Coordinates of C-alpha atoms and ligand atoms in Angstrom, one line a residue:
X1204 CA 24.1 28.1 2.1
X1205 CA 20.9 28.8 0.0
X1206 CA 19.4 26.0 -2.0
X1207 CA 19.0 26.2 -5.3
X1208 CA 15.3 25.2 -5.9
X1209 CA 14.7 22.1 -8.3
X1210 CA 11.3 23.0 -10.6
X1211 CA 9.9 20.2 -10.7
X1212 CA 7.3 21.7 -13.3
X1213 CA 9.9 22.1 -15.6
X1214 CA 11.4 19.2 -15.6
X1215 CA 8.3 17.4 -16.0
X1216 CA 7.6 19.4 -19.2
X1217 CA 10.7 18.6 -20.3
X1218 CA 9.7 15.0 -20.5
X1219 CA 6.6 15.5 -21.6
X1220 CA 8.0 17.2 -24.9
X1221 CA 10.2 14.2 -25.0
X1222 CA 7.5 12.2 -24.5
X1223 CA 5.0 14.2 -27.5
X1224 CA 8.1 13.7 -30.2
X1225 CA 8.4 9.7 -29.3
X1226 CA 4.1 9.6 -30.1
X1227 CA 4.9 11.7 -32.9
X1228 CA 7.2 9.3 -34.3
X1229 CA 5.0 6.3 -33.1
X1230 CA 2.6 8.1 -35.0
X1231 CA 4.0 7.5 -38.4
X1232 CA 4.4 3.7 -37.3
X1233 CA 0.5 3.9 -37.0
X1234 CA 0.7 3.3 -32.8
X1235 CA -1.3 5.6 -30.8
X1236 CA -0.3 4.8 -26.7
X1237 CA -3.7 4.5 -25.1
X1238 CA -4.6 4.9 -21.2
X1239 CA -7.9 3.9 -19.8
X1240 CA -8.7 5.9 -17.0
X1241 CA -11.0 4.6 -14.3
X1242 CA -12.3 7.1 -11.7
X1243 CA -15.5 5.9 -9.4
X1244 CA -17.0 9.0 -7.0
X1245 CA -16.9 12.6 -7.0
X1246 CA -13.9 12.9 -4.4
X1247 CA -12.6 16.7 -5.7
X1248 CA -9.0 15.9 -5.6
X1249 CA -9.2 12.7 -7.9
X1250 CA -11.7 14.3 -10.1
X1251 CA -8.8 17.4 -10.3
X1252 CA -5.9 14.9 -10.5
X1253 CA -8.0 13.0 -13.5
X1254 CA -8.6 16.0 -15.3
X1255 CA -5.1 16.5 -15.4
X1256 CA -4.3 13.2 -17.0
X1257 CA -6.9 13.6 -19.5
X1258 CA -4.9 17.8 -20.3
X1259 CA -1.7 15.4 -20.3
X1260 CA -2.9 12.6 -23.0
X1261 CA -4.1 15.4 -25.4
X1262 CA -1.3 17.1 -25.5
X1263 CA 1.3 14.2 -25.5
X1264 CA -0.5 12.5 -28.2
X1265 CA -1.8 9.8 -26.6
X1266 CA -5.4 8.4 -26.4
X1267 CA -7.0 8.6 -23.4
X1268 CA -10.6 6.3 -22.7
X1269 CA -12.1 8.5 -20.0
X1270 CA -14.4 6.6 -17.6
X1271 CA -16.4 8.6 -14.9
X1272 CA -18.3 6.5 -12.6
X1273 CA -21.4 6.6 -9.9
X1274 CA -20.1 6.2 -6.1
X1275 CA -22.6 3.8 -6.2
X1276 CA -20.9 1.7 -8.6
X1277 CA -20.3 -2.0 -7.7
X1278 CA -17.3 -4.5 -7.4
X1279 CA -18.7 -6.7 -10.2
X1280 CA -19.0 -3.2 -12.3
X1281 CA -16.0 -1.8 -11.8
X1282 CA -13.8 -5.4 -12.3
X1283 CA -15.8 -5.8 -15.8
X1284 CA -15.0 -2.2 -16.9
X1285 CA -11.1 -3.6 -16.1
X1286 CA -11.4 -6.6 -17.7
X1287 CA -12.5 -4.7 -20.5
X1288 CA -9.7 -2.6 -21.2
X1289 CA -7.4 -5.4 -20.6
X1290 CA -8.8 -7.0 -23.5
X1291 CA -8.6 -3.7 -25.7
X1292 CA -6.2 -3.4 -28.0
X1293 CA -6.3 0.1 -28.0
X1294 CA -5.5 0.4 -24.3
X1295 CA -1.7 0.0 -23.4
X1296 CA -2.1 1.5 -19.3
X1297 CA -5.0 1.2 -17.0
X1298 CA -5.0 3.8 -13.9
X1299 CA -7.9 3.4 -11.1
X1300 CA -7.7 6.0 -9.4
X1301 CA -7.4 5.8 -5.6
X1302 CA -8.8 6.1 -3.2
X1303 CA -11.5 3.8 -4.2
X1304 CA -14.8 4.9 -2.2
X1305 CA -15.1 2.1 0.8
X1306 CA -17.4 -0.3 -0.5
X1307 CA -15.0 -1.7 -3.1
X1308 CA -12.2 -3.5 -2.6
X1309 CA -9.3 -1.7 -4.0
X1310 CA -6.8 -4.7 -3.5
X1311 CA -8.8 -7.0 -6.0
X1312 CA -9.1 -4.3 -8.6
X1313 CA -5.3 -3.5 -8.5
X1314 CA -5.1 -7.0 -9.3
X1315 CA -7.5 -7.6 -12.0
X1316 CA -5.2 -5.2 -14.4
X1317 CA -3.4 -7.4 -16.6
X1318 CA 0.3 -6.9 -15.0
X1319 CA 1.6 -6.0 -19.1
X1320 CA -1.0 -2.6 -18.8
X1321 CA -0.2 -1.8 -15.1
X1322 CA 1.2 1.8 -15.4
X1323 CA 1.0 2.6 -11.9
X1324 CA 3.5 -0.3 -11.0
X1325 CA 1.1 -1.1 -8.2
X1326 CA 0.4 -4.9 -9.2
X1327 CA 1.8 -6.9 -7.2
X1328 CA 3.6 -8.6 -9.6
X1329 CA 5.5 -5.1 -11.2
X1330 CA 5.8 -4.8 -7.5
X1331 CA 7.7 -8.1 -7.4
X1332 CA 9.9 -7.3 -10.8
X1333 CA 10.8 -4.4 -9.2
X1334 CA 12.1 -5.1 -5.9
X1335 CA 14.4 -7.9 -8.1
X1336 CA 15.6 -5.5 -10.3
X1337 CA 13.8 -6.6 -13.0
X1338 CA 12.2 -5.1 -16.3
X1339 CA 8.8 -3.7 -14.3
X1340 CA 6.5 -0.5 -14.8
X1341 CA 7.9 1.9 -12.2
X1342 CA 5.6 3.7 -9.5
X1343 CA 5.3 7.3 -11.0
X1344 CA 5.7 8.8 -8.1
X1345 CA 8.8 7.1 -7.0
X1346 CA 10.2 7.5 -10.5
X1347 CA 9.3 10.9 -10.7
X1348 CA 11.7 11.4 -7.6
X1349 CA 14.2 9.6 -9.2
X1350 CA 14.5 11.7 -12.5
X1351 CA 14.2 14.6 -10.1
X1352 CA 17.4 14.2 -8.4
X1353 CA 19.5 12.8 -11.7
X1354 CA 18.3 15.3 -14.0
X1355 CA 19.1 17.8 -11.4
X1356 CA 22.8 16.6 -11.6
X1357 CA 22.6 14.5 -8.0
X1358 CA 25.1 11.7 -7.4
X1359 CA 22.8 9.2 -6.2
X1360 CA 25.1 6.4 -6.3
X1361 CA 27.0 5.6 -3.0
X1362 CA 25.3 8.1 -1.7
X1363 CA 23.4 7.7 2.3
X1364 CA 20.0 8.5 1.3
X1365 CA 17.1 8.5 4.3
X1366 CA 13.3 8.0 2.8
X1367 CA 11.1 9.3 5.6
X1368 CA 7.7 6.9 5.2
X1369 CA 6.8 3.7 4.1
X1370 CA 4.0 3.8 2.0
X1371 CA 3.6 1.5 -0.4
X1372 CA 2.7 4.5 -3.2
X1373 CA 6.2 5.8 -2.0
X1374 CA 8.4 5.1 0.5
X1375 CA 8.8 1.3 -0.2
X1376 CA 9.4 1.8 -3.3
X1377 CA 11.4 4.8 -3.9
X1378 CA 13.7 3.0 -1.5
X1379 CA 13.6 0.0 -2.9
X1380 CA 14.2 1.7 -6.4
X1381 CA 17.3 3.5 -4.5
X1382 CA 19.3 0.7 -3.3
X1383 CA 19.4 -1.6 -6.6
X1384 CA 22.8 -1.7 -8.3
X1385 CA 21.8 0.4 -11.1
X1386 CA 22.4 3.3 -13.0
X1387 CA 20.6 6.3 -11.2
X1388 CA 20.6 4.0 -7.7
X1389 CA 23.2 2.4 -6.0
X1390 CA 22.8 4.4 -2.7
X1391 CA 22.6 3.3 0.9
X1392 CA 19.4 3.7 2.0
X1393 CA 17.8 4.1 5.3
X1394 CA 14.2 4.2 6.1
X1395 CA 12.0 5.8 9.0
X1396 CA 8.7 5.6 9.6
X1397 CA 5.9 6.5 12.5
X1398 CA 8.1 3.0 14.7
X1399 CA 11.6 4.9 14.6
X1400 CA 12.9 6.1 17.7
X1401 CA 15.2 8.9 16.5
X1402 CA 14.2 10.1 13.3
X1403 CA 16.7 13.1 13.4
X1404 CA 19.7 10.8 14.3
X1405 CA 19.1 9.3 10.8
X1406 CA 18.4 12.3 8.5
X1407 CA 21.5 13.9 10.1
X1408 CA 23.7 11.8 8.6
X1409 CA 22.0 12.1 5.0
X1410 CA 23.3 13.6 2.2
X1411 CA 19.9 13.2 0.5
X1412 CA 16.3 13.0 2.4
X1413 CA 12.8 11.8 0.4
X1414 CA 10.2 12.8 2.8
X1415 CA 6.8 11.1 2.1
X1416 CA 5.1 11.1 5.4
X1417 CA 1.9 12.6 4.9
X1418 CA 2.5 15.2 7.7
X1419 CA 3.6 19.3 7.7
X1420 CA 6.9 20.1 9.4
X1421 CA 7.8 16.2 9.9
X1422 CA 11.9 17.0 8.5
X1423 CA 12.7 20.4 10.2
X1424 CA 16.2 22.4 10.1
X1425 CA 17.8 21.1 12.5
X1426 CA 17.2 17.4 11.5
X1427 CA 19.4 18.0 8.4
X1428 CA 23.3 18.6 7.7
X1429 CA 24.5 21.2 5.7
X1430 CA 24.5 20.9 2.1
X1431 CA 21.7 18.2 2.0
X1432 CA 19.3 17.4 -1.1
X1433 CA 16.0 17.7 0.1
X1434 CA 12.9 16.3 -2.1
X1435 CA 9.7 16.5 -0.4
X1436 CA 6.9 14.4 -1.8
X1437 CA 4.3 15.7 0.9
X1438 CA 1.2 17.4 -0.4
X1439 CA -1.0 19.2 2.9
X1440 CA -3.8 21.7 2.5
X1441 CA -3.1 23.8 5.5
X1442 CA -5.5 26.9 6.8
X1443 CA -3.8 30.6 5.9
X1444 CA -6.1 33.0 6.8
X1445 CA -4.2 35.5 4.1
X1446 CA -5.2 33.6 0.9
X1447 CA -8.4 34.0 -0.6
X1448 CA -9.0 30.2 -0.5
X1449 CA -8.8 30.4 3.2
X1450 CA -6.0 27.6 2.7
X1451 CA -2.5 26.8 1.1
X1452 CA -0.3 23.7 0.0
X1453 CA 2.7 23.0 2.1
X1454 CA 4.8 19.7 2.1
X1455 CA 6.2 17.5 4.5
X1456 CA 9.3 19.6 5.4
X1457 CA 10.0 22.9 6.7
X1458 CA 10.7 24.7 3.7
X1459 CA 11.5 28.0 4.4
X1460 CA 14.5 27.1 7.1
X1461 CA 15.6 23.6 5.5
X1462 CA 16.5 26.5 2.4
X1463 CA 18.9 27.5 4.2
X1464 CA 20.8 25.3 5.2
X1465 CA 20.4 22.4 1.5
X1466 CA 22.0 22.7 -1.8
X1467 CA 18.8 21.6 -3.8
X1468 CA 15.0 21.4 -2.6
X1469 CA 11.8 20.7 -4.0
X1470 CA 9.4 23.3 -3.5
X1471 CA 5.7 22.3 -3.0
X1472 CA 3.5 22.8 -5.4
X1473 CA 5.7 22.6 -8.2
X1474 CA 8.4 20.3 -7.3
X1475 CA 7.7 16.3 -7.1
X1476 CA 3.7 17.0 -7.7
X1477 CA 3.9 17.5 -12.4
X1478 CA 6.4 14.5 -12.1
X1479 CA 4.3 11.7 -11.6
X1480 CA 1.8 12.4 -14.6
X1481 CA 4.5 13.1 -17.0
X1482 CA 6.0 9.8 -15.6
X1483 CA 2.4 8.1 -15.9
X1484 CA 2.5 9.0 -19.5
X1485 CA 6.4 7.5 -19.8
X1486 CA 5.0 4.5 -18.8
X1487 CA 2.0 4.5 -21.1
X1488 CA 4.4 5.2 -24.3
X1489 CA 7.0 2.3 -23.0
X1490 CA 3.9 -0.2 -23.0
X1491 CA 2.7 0.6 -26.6
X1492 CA 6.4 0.2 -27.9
X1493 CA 6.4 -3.2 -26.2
X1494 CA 3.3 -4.4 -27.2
X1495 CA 3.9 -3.5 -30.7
X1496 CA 7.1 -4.9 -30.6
X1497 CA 5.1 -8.1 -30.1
Ligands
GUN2039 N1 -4.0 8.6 -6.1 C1 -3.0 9.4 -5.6 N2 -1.9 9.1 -6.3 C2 -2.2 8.2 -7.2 C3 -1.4 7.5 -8.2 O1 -0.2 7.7 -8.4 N3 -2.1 6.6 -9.0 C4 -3.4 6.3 -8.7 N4 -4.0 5.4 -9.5 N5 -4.2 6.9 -7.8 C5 -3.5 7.8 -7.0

């Protein structure tokens, strides 16, 4: 079997055009969604990922309140900037950016966003909602995943699913988002991490595998039954002599043979990568409607 490949970049721009005719009618109703944006040091990849929110905003129609700060910035700095746009009307989500540079404690900031502007579901308290099934801002990332595999036509429900991490960015919550008896969820869901003694034992007997561990060729061919959905949320700059960059992207799993042998597979780039700012902006939109809802 050849998989067929799931773009994620097209799937996230079919939300996003979702997204821009919701704003559009929002619009009319006089609400503008606003995201604050927070980013503290010159790291490369946040400054890239960051510029990509700010394309996103503009062409969603939302607002975006762009703030680029000194490494050097403080604790007391960076929680009054927060505390700030939780008191601004304007604002509906607040994203830090992570990694914070060491000197500041990212925990604290995380919590100083008001829970009801908390797009990146990292509070613990939309970390709470969700793990009880609740109404809660969804991780993007995790979400993204999600509407991957529905919109791509996936049964997720009573399906074995085996998440390969346990982040708490990912793995903990896409599984967690997995096993509630919802629409879209519903499955059996096992999860690995660096203390498993067998990984392969487990993602043999998947029908669908969500591989966030940070590390190229973790799932391989022969880990995986025929016919398995594969999304791969892995992101690794590896050296390739043959590119002009002197480098490429791979994911967590080994594409070119796992191909073979799925139905469906995310590529990397281009698969689960575009779905976490169009889902960012999702969650931006559903907090303006709520807070002008009152
Ligand atoms: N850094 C890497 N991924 C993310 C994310 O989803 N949100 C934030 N705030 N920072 C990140």
């Amino acid at each position: 079997m050849t998989a067929k490949i799931i773009d994620g970049k097209q799937v996230a721009q079919d939300i996003r055009a979702e997204l821009k005719a919701e704003t559009a009618r929002l619009k009319e109703k006089g609400i503008v969604p606003g995201l604050g944006v927070i980013l503290v040091g010159e790291d490369p990849a946040s400054q890239s990922y960051v510029t990509a929110k700010e394309r996103a905003c503009a062409e969603t129609g939302l607002y975006s309140d762009d703030n680029r700060l000194p490494a050097t910035t403080s604790q007391a700095e960076l929680l009054a900037l927060i505390g700030k746009m939780n008191a601004d009307p304007k604002i509906n989500g607040i994203l830090v950016q992570l990694p914070l540079p060491k000197h500041l404690n990212e925990a604290e900031a995380l919590m100083t966003i008001d829970p009801s502007k908390d797009v990146d579901g990292f509070h613990p308290v939309n970390v709470g909602r969700m793990v009880l099934g609740e109404k809660a801002f969804l991780p993007c990332t995790p979400h993204g995943v999600i509407q991957l595999l529905t919109r791509s036509g996936v049964q997720v429900g009573g399906a074995h699913v085996v998440v390969v991490g346990r982040s708490n960015i990912v793995g903990k919550p896409v599984a967690n988002m997995l096993l509630q008896k919802k629409e879209n969820a519903n499955a059996t869901v096992t999860i690995c991490h660096t203390g498993t003694a067998d990984i392969a034992y487990h993602t043999r007997q998947a029908d669908i595998v969500v591989v966030a561990a940070g590390r190229p060729n973790t799932v391989t061919a022969d880990m995986v039954k025929d016919g398995v959905v594969v999304i791969d949320v892995g992101v690794n700059r590896v050296e390739d002599a043959s590119r002009k960059s002197g480098c490429r992207l791979v994911g967590d799993v080994d594409f070119e043979a796992i191909k073979e042998k799925a139905s469906l597979i995310t590529p990397v780039p281009g698969g689960v990568g575009p779905m976490t700012i169009a889902m960012l902006m999702y969650n931006t939109v559903e907090s303006a409607k709520t807070s002008a809802a009152g």
